[in-house]
Short mmCIF file of C-alpha atoms and ligand atoms in Angstrom, two decimals:
data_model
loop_
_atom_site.label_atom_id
_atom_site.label_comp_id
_atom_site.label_asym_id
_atom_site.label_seq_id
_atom_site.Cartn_x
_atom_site.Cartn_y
_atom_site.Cartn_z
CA UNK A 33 0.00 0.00 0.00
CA UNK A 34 2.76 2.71 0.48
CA UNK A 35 3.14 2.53 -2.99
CA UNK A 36 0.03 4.01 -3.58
CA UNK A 37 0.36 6.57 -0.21
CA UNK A 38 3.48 7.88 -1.82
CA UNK A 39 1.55 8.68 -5.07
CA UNK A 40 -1.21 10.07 -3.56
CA UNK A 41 0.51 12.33 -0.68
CA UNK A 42 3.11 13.45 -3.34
CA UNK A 43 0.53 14.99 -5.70
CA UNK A 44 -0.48 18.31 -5.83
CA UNK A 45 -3.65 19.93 -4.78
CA UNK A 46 -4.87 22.70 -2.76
CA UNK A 47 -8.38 22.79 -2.04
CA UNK A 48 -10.13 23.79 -5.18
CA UNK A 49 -7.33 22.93 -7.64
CA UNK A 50 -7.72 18.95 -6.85
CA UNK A 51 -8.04 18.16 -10.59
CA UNK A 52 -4.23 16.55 -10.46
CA UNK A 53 -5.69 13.85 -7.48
CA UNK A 54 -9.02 13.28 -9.60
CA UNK A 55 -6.75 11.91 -12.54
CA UNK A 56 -4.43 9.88 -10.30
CA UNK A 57 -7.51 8.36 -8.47
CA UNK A 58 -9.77 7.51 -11.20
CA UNK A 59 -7.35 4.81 -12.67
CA UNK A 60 -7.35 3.33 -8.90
CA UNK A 61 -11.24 3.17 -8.25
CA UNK A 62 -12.53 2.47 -12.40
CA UNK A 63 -11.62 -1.63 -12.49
CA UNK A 64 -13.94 -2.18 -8.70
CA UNK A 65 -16.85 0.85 -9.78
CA UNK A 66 -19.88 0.39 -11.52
CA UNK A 67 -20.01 3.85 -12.18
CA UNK A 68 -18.05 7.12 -12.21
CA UNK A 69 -19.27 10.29 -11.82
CA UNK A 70 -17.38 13.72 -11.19
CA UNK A 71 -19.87 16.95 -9.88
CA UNK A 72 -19.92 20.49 -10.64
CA UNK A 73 -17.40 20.93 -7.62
CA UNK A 74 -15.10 18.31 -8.73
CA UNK A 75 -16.02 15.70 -6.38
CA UNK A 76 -14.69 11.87 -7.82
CA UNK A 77 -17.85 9.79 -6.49
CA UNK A 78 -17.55 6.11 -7.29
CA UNK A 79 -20.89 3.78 -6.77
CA UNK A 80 -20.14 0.30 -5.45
CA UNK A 81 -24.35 -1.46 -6.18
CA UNK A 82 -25.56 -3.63 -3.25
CA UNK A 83 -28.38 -6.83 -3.65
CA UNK A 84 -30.47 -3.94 -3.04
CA UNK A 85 -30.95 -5.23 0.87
CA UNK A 86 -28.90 -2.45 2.70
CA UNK A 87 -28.99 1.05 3.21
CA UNK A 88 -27.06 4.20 1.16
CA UNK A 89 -23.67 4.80 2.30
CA UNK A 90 -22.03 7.85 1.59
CA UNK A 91 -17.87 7.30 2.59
CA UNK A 92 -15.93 10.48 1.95
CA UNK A 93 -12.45 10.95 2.11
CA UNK A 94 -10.35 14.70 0.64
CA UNK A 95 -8.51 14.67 -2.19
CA UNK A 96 -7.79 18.68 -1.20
CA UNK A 97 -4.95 19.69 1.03
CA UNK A 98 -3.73 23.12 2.64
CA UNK A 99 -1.86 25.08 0.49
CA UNK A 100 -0.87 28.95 -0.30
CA UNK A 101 -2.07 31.45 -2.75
CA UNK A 102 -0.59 34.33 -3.95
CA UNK A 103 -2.12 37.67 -3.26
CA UNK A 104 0.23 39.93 -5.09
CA UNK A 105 3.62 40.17 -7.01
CA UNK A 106 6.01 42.49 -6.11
CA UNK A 107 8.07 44.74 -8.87
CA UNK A 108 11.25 42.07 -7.77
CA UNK A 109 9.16 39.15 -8.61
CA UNK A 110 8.30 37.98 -5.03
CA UNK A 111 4.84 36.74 -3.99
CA UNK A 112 2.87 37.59 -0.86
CA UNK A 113 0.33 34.92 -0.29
CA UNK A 114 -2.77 33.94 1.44
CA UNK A 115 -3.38 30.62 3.06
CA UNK A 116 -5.67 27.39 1.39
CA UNK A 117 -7.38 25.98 5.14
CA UNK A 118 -5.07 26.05 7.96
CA UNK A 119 -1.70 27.23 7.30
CA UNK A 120 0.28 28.35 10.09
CA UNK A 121 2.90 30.31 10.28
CA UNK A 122 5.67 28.61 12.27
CA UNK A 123 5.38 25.56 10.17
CA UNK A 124 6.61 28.07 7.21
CA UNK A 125 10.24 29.57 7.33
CA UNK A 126 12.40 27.52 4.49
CA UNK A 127 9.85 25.19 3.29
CA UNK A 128 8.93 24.22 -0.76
CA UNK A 129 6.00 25.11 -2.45
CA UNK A 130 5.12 23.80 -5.80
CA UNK A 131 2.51 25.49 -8.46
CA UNK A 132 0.33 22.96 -10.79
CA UNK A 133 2.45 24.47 -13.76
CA UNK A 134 5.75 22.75 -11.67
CA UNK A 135 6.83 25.89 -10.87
CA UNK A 136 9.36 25.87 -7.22
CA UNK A 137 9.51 28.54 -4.48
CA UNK A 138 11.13 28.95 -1.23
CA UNK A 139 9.01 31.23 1.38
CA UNK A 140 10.86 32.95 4.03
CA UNK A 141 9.78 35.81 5.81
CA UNK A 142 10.29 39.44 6.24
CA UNK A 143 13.27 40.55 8.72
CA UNK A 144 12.59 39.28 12.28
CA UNK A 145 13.71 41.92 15.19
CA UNK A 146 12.83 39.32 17.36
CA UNK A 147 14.28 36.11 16.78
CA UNK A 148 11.57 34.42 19.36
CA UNK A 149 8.72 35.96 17.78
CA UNK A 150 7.28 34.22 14.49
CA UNK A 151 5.90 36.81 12.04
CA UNK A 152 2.43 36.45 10.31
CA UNK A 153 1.28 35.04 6.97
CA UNK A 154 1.54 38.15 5.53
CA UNK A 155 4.86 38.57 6.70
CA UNK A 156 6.18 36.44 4.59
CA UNK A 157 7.05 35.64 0.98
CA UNK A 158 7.53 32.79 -1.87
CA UNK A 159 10.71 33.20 -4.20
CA UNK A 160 10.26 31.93 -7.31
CA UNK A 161 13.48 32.67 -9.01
CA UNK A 162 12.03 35.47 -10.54
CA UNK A 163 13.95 38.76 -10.76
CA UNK A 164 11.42 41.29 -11.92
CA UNK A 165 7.24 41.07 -11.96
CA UNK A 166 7.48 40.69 -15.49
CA UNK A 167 9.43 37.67 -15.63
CA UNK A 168 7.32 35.98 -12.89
CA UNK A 169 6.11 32.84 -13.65
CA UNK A 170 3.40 32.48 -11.80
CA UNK A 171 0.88 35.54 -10.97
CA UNK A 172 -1.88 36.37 -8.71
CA UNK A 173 -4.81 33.64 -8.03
CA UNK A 174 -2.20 31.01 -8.86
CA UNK A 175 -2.36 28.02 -5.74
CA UNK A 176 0.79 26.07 -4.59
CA UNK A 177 1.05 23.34 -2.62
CA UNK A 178 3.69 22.24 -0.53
CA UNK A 179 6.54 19.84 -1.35
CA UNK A 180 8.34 17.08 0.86
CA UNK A 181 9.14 13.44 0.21
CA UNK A 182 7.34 10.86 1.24
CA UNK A 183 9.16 8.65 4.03
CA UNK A 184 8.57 5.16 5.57
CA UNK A 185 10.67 4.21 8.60
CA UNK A 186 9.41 0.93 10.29
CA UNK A 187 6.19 1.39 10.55
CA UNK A 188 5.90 4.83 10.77
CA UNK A 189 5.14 6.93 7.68
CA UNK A 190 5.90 10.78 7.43
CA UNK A 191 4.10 13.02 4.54
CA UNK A 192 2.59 16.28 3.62
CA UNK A 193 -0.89 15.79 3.24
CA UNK A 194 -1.37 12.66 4.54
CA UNK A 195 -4.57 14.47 6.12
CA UNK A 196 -5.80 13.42 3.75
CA UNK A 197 -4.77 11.47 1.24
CA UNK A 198 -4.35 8.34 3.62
CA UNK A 199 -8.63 8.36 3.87
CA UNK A 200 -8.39 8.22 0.14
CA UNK A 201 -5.72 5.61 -0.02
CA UNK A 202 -8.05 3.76 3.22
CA UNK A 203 -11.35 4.50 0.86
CA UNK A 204 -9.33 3.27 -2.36
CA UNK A 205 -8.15 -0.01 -1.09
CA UNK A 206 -11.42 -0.48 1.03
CA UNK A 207 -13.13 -0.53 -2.20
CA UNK A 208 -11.32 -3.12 -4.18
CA UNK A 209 -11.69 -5.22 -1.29
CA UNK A 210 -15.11 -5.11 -1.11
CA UNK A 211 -16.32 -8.00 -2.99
CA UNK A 212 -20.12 -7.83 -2.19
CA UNK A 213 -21.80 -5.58 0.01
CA UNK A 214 -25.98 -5.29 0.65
CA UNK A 215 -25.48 -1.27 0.42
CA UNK A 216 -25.63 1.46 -2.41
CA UNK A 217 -21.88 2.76 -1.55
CA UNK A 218 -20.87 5.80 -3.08
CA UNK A 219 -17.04 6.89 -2.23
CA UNK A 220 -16.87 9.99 -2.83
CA UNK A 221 -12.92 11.60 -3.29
CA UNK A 222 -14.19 15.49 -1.85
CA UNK A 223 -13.07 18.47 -2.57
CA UNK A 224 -12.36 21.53 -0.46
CA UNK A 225 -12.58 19.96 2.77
CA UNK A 226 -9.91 21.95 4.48
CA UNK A 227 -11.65 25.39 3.62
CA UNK A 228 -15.10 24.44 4.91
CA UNK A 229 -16.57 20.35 3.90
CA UNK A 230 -17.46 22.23 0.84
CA UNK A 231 -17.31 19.25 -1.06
CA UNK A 232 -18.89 16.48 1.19
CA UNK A 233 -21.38 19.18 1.83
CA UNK A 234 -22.98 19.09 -2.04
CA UNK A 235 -22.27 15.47 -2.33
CA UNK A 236 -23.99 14.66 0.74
CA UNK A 237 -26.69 17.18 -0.36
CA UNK A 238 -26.96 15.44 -3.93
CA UNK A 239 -27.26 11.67 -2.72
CA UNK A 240 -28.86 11.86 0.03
CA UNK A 241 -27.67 8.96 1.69
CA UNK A 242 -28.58 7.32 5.04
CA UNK A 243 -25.18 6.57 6.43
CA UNK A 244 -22.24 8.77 6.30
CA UNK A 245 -18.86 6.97 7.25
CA UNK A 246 -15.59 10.20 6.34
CA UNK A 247 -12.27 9.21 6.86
CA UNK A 248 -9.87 11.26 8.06
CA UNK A 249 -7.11 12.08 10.22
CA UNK A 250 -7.39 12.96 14.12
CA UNK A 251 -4.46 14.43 16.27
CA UNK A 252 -2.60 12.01 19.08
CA UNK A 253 -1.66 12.75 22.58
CA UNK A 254 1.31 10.75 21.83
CA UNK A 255 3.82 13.49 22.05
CA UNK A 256 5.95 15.67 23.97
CA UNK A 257 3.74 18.36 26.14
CA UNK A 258 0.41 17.40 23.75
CA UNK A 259 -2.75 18.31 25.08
CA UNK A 260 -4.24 15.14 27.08
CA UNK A 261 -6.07 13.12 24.28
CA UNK A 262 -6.50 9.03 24.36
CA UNK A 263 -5.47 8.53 20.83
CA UNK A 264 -2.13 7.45 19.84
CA UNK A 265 0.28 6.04 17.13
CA UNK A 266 -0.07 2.07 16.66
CA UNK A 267 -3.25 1.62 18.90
CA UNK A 268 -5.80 0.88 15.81
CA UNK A 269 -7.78 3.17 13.93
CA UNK A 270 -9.83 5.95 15.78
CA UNK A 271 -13.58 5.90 16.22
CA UNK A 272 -14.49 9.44 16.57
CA UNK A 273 -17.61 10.12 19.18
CA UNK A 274 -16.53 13.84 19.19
CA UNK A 275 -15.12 16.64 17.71
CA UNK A 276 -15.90 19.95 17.45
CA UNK A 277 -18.21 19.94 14.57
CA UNK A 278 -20.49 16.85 15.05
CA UNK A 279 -21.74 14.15 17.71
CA UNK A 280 -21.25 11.24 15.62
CA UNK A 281 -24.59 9.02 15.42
CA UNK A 282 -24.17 6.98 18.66
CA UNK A 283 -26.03 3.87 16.78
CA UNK A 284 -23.20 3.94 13.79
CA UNK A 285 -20.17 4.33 17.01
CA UNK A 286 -21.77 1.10 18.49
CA UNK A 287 -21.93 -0.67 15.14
CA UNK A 288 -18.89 0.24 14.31
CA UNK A 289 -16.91 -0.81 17.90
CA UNK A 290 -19.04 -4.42 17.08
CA UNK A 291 -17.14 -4.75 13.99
CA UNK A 292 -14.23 -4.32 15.21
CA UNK A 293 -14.56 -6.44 18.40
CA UNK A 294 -15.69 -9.40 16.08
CA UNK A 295 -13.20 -8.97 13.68
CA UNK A 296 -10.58 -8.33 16.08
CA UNK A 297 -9.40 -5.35 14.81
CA UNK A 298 -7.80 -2.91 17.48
CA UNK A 299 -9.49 0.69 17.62
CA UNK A 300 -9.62 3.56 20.09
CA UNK A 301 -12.26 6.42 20.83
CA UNK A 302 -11.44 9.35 19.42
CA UNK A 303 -12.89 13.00 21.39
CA UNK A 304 -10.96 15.50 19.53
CA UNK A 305 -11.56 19.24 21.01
CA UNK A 306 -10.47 20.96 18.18
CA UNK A 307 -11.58 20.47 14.34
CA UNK A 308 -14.19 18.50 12.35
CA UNK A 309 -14.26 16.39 9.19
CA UNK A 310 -16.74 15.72 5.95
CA UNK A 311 -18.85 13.67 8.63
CA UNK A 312 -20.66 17.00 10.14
CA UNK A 313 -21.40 17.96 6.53
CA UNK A 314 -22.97 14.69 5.75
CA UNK A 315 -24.62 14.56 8.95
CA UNK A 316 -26.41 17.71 8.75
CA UNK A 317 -27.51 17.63 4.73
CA UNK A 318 -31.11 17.38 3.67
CA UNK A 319 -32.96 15.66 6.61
CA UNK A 320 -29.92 14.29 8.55
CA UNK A 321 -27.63 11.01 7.81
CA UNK A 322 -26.35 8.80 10.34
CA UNK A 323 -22.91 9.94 10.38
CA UNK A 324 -19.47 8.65 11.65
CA UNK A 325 -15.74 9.01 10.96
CA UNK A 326 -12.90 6.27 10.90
CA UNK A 327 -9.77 8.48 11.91
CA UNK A 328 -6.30 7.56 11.28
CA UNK A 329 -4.16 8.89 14.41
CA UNK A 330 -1.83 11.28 12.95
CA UNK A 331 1.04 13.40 14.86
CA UNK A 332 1.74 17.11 13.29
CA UNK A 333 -1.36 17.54 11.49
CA UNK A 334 -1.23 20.84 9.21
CA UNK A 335 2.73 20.38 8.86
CA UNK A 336 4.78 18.98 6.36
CA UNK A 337 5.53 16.40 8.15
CA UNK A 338 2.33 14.88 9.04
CA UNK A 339 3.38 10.87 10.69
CA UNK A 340 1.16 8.05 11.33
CA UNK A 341 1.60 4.16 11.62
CA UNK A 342 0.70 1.75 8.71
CA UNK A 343 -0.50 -0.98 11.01
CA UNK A 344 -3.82 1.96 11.97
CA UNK A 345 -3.78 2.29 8.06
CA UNK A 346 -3.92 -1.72 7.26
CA UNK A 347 -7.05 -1.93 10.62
CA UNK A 348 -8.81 1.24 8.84
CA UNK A 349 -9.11 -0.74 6.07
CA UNK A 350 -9.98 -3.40 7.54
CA UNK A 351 -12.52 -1.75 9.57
CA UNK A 352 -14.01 -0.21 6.99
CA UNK A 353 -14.48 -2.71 4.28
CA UNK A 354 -16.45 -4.99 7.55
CA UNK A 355 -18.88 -1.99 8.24
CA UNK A 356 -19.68 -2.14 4.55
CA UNK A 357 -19.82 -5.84 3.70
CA UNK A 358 -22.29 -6.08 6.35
CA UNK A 359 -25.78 -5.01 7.32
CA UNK A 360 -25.79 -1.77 8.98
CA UNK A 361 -28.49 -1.90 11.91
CA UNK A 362 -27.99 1.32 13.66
CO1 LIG B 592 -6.90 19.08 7.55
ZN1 LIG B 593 -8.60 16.20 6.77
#
């Protein structure tokens, strides 16, 4: 499978420029489908029929990731920029951005008086090589992402954007597992998750389905001075109760924990204080879904280095392809 991560985490696109993941996914999904669609927002939805016994499941997972956009071009040819979802700025000084023409820069940041003191966004700037506006290759509106190889080191693998591009790579290889399955699945590969569960948001709206089942990432208390939270690295995937955008359906949490317990598959319980996924826009869309969220436990969300252990990734697979190869009575 970290084949496929690798692809998928080393690809480029910032929420609303996702067109780059759409191509790479499609070839992934088209031999287990039985039908394609893509939606005015750019969503990739791909139906899985059922025997026509089970319910309509809609699982989301982003294709979008945080990125920068540039604001305005100097008359040297630097670029002040705005952020795509949650870019902050001590994650910033030094790192690689990369436009969907290929185009490199470097940000750094305006002169710091105060070494201990981190500057804002718009403090800082993206050099592109360029000597003069004119010559600028890249101009105002443009969207980069950032740029950092993929690593793998025992179990533990580091990436930009694995939030979240391992839910697609979980949704992806969930799907050509699932031989049969009694529901109408529909994955759906959303867009602009990290600006707002745009995406999941219209899909959710325009199927109308009865489950809801994102996956994403969730933060760990695994680390060094981390706020208290009882998810960490290695421990199984995360079934989320909480977070601060939805109540996940407490029917769908005790289905889900079943699953697991029968299949022996190890999970935790995720309550995450801070941050929501696609769920609370699937939950909330025409007259309600049933909505949950299978979250891979991730340390350094938002930075370039975002790490997680393969063995949650392999049991969120798992996991998932048993809640959907079985009847869901929530
Ligand atoms: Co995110
Ligand atoms: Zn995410």
């Amino acid at each position: 499978m970290n084949d496929l991560i690798k692809k998928l985490v080393e690809a480029y696109g910032p929420s609303g420029f996702e067109e780059q993941m759409r191509e790479l996914i499609r070839p992934e999904i088209e031999p287990y489908a039985d039908e394609i669609s893509v939606d005015a927002l750019g969503n990739l939805i791909a139906r899985k029929k059922g025997d026509g016994s089970g319910l309509k499941v809609m699982v989301a997972a982003h294709m979008d990731e945080i990125g920068v956009m540039v604001s305005h071009v100097t008359k040297e040819g630097f670029l002040r920029f705005t952020n795509i979802g949650g870019v902050f700025p001590h994650n910033l000084m030094g790192s690689r951005v990369q436009f969907a023409n290929g185009v490199m820069g470097v940000i750094y940041c305006d002169k710091l008086e105060d070494r201990g003191k981190i500057h804002p966004l718009n403090k800082h700037f993206i050099d592109v090589g360029a000597s003069s506006k004119e010559d600028c290759p890249v101009r105002v509106g443009d969207a980069a992402g950032f740029v950092r190889p993929f690593m793998a080191q025992g179990s533990r693998l580091t990436a930009k954007s694995m939030d979240d591009r391992i839910g697609c790579a979980v949704a992806i290889e969930a799907l050509k597992r699932l031989k049969a399955t009694p529901h109408d699945v529909y994955f759906v590969f959303s867009v602009q998750e990290e600006v707002g569960t745009r995406g999941a948001q219209t899909a959710a709206q325009a199927l109308n389905p009865d489950v809801g089942i994102a996956v994403d990432v969730t933060t760990t208390g695994d680390i060094p001075e981390a706020r208290p939270m009882d998810v960490s690295l290695g421990k199984g995937p995360a079934i989320k109760v909480k977070d601060a955008g939805m109540i996940a359906h407490a029917g769908l949490v005790r289905l889900m924990r079943q699953r697991a317990e029968e299949s022996g598959i190890p999970f935790q319980l995720e309550v995450l204080l801070g941050g929501s996924t696609d769920a609370r826009s699937i939950q909330i869309a025409n007259g309600g879904a049933a909505a949950g969220c299978i979250s891979i436990p991730c340390r350094y969300v938002h930075s370039q280095s975002e790490t997680l252990d393969a063995d949650d990734v392999e049991n969120g697979v798992k996991l998932l392809a048993e809640i959907l190869a079985n009847p869901l009575a929530l």
